[in-house]
mmCIF file of C-alpha atoms in Angstrom:
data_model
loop_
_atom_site.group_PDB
_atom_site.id
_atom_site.type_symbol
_atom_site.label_atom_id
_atom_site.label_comp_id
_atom_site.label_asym_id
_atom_site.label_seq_id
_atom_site.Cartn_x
_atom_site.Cartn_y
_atom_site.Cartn_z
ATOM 1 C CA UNK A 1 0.029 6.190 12.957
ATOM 2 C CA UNK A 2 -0.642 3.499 15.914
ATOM 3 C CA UNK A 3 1.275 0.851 15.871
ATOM 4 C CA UNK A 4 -0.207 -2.508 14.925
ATOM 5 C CA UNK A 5 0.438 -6.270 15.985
ATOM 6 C CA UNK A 6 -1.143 -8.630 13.795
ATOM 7 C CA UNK A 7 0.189 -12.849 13.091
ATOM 8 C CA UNK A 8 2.759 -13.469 11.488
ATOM 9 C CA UNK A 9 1.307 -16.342 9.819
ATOM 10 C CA UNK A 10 -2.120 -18.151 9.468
ATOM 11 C CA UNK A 11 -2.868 -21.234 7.807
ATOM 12 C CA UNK A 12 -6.594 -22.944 6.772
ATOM 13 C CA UNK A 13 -8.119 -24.794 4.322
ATOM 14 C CA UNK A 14 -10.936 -23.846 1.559
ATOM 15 C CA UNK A 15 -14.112 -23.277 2.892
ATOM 16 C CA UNK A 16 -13.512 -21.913 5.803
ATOM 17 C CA UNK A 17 -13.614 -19.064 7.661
ATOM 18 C CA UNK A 18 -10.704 -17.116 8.224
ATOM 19 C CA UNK A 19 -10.215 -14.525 11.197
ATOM 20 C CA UNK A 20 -6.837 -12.260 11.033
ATOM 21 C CA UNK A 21 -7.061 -10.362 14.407
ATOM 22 C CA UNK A 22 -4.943 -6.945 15.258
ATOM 23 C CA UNK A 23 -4.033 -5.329 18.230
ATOM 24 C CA UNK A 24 -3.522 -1.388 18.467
ATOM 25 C CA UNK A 25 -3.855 -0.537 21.607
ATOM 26 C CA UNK A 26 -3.069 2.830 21.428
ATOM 27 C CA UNK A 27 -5.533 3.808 18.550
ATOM 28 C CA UNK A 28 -6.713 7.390 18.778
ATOM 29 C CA UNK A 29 -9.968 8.863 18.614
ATOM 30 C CA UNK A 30 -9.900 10.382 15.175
ATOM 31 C CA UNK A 31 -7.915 6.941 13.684
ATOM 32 C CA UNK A 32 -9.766 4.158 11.274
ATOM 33 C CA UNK A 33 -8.970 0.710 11.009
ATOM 34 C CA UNK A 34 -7.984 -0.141 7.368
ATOM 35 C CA UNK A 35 -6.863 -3.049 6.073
ATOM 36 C CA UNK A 36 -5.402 -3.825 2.678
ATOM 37 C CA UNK A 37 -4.556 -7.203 0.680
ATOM 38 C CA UNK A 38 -1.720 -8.262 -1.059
ATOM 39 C CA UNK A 39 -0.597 -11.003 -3.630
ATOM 40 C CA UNK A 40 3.189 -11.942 -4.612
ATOM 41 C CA UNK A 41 4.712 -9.463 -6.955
ATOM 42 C CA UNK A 42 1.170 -6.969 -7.156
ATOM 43 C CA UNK A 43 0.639 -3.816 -5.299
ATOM 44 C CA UNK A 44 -1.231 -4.366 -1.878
ATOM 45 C CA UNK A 45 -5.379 -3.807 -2.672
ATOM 46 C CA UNK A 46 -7.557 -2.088 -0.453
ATOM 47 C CA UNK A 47 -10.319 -4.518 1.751
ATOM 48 C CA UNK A 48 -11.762 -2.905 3.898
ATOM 49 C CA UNK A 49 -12.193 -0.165 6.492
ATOM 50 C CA UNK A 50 -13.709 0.933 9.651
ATOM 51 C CA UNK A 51 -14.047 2.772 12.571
ATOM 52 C CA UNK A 52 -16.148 1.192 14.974
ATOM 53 C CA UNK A 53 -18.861 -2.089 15.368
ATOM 54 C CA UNK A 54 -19.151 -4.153 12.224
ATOM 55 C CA UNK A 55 -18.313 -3.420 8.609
ATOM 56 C CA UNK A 56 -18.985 -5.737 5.465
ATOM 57 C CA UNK A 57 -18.389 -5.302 2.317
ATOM 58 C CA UNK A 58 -18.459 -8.489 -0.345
ATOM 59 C CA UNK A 59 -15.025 -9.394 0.117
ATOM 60 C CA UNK A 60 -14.690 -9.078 3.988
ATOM 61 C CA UNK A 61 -16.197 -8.105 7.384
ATOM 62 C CA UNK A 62 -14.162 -5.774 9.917
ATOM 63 C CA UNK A 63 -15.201 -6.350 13.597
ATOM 64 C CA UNK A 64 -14.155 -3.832 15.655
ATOM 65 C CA UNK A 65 -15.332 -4.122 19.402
ATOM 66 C CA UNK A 66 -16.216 -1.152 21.621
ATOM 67 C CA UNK A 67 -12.593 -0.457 23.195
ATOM 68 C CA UNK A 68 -11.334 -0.230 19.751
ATOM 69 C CA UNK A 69 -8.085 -1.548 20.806
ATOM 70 C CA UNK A 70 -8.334 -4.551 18.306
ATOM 71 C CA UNK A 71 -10.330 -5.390 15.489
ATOM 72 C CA UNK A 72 -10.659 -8.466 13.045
ATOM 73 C CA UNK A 73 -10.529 -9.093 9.700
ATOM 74 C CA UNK A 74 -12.722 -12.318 8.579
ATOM 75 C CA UNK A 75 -12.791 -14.136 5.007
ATOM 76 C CA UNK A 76 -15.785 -15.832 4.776
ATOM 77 C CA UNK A 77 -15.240 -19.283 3.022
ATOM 78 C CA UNK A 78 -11.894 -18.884 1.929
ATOM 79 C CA UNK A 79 -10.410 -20.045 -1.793
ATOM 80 C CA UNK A 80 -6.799 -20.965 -2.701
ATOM 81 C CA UNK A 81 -6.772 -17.650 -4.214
ATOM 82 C CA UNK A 82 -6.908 -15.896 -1.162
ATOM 83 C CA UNK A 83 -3.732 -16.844 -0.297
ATOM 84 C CA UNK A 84 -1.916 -13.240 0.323
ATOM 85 C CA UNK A 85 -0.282 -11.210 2.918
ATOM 86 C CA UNK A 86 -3.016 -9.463 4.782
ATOM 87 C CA UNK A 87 -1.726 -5.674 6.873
ATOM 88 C CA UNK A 88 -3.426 -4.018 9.140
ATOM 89 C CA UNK A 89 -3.554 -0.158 9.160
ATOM 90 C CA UNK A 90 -4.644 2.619 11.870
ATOM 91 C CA UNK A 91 -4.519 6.116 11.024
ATOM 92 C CA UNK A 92 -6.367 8.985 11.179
ATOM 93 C CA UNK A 93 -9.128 9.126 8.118
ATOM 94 C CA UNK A 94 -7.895 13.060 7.544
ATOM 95 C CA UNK A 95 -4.214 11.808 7.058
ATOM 96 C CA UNK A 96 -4.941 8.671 5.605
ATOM 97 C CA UNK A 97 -6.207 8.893 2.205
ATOM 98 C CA UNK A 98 -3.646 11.492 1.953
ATOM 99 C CA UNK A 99 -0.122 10.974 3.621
ATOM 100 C CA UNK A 100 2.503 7.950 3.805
ATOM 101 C CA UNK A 101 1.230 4.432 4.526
ATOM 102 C CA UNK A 102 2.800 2.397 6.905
ATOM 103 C CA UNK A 103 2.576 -0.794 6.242
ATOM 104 C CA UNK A 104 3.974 -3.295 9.118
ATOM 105 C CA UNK A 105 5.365 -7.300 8.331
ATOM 106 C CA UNK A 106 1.365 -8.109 7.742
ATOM 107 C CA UNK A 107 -0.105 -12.026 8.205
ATOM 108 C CA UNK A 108 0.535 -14.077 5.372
ATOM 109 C CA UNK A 109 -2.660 -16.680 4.809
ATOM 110 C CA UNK A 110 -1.695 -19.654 3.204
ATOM 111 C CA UNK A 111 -4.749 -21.335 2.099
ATOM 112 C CA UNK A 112 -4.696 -25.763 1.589
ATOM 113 C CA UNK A 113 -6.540 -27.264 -0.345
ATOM 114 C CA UNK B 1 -13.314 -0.040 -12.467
ATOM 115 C CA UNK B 2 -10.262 2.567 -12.850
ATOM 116 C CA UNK B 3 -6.742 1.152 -11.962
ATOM 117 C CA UNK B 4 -3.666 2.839 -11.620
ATOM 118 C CA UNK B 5 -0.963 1.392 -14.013
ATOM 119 C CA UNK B 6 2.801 1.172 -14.289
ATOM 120 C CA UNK B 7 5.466 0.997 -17.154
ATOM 121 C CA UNK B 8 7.304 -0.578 -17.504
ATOM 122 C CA UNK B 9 6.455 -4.179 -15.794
ATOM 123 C CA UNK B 10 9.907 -5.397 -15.306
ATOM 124 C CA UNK B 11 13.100 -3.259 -15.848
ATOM 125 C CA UNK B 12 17.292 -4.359 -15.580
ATOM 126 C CA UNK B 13 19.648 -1.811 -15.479
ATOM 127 C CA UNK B 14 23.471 -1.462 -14.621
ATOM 128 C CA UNK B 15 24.546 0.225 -11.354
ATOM 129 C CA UNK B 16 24.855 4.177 -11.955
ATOM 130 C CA UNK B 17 22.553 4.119 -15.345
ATOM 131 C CA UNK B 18 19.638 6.584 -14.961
ATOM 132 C CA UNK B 19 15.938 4.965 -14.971
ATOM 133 C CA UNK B 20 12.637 6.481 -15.123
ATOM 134 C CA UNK B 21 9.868 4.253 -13.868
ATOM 135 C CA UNK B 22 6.438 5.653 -15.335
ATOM 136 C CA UNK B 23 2.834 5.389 -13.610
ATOM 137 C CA UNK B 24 -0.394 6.356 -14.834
ATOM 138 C CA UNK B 25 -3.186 7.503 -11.787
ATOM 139 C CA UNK B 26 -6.733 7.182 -11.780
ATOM 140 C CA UNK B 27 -7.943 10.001 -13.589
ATOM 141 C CA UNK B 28 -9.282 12.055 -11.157
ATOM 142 C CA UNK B 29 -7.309 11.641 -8.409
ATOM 143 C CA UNK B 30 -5.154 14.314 -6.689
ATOM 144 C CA UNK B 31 -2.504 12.388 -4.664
ATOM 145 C CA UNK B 32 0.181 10.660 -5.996
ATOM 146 C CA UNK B 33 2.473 8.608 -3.957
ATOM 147 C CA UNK B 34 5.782 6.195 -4.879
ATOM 148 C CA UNK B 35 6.299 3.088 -2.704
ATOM 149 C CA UNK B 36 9.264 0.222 -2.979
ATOM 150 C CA UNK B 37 9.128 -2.918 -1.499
ATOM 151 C CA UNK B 38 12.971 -5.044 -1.216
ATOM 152 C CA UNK B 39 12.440 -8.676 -1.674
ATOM 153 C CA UNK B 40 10.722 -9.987 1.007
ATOM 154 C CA UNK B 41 10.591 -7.053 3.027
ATOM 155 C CA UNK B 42 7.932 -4.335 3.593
ATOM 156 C CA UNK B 43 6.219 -2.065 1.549
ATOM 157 C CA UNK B 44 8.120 1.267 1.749
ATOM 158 C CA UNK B 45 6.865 4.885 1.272
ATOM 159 C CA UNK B 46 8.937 6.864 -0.749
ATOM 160 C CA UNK B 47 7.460 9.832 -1.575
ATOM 161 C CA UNK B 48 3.858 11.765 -2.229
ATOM 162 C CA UNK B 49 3.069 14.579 -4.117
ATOM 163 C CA UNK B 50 -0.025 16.801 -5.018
ATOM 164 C CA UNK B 51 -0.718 20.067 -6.757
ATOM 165 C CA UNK B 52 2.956 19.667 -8.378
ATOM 166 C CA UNK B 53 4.700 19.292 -5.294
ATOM 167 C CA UNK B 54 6.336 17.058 -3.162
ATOM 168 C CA UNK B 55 4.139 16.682 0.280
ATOM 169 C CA UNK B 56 6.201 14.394 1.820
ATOM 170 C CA UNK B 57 8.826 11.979 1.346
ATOM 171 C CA UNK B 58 11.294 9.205 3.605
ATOM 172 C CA UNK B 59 14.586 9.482 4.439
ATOM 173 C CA UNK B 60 15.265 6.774 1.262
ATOM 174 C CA UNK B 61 14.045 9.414 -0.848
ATOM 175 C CA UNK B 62 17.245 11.174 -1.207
ATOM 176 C CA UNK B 63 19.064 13.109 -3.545
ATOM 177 C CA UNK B 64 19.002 10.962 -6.225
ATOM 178 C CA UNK B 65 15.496 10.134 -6.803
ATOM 179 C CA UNK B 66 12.763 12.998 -8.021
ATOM 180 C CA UNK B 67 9.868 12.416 -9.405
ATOM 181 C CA UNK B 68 7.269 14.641 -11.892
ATOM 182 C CA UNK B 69 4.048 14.746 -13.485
ATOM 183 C CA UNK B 70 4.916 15.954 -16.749
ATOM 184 C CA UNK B 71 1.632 15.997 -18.425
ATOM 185 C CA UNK B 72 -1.735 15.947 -17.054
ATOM 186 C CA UNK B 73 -1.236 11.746 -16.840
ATOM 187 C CA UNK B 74 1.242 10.405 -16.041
ATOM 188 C CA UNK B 75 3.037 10.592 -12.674
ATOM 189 C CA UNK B 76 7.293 9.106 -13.087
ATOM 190 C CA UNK B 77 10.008 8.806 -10.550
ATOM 191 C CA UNK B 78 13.418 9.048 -11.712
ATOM 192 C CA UNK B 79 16.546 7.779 -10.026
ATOM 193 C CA UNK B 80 19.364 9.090 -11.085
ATOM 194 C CA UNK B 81 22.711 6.689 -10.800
ATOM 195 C CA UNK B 82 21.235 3.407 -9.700
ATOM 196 C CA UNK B 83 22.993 0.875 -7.328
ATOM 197 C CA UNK B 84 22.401 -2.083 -6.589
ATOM 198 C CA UNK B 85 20.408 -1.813 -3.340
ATOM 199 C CA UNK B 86 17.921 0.105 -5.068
ATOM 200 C CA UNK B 87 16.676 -3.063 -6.546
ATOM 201 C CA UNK B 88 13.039 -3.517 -5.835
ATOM 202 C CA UNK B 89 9.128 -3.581 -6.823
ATOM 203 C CA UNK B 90 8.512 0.228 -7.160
ATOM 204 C CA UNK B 91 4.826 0.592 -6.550
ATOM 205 C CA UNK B 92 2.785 3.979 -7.786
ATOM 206 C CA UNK B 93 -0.900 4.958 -5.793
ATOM 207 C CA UNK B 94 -3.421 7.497 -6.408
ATOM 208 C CA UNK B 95 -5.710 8.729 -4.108
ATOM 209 C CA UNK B 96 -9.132 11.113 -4.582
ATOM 210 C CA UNK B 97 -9.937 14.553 -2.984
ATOM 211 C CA UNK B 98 -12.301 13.061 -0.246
ATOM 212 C CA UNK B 99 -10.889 12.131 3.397
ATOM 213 C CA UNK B 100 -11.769 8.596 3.159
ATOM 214 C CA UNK B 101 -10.855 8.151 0.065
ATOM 215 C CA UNK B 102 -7.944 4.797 0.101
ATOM 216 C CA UNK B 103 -5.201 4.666 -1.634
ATOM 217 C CA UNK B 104 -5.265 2.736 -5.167
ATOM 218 C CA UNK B 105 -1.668 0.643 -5.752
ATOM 219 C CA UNK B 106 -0.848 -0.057 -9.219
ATOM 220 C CA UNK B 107 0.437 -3.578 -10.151
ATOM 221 C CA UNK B 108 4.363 -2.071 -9.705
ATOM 222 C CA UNK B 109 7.413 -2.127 -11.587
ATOM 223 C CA UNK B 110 10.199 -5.062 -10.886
ATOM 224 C CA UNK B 111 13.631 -2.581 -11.085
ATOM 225 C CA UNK B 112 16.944 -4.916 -11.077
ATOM 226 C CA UNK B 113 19.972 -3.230 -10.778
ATOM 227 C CA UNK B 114 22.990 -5.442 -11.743
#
């Protein structure tokens, strides 16, 4: 799996727009861009993946810019209850569905009020 | 929407007792995987397994963990004589037969060893 760099930590406030950006510069052709959600004390949830351009879904959108050496996650409008740890995974789509995650240190959001 | 769950939610054990931690998958998923995650640290693969096998597992996953799918349900992972790093959130996934399926966490077991 490519290695990711992604915040450590973010902070905002509700209502706005929140953009988690990570770097993996040495993503491979056949690799996606997934990333996955998770609250204190609950299993990490799948958001949202990707592979190239622009992918929404209604939680999330996944920008992911020609080079494919970054790509961001953004929460539209964001709620106290999207306060999480946020990770950022690259893989290739035949592996990962199927073998190990890695998961990395992730950005924790803390969302204000 | 299907969820994986996990029994029990919370368990405390003394070091070297045996404990089984038990997971049901989605139904009609193939893989099954084991993950731990240490207090404040990062999510861990332990193991994964499929058609009744282990596929792959860590180096943490050593002698004295195993895990089995003793019915057509329900997926467990035993550890044998605990201690007291082994003291985590154990979480179970499933994943489908397609190659973008994701893999599904369940809401994880809280294992204390004292």
């Amino acid at each position: 799996l490519a290695k990711t760099t992604q915040p450590i930590s973010m902070d905002s406030y509700e209502g706005q727009e929140v953009n988690i950006t990570c770097s993996h510069n040495n993503i491979a052709t056949n690799d996606y861009i997934t990333w996955y959600q998770q609250f204190p004390s609950q299993g990490p949830r799948f958001i949202i993946q990707g592979y190239k351009t622009k992918v929404t879904n209604e939680v999330a959108s996944l920008f992911i810019p020609a080079d494919r050496k970054s790509s961001t996650l953004s929460l539209p409008r964001v709620s106290l209850s999207d306060t999480a740890v946020y990770y950022c995974l690259v893989g290739d789509i035949r592996d990962t569905g199927r073998r190990a995650l890695t998961f990395g240190s992730g950005t924790r959001l803390q969302v204000q009020p | 929407e299907p969820e994986v769950t996990q029994t029990p939610s919370h368990q405390v054990t003394q070091m070297g007792q045996e404990v089984i931690l038990r997971c049901v998958p989605i139904s009609n998923h193939l893989y099954f995987y084991w993950y731990r995650q240490i207090l404040g640290q990062k999510v861990e693969f332990l193991v994964s397994f499929y058609n009744n096998e282990i596929s792959e597992k860590s180096e943490i996953f050593d002698d004295q963990f195993s895990v089995e799918r003793p019915d057509g349900s329900n997926f467990t992972l035993k550890i044998r004589s605990t201690k007291l790093e082994d003291s985590a959130m154990y979480f179970c996934a499933s994943t489908g037969r397609g190659y973008q399926e994701t893999q599904y966490f369940g809401p994880g077991t809280r294992l204390l060893v004292l």
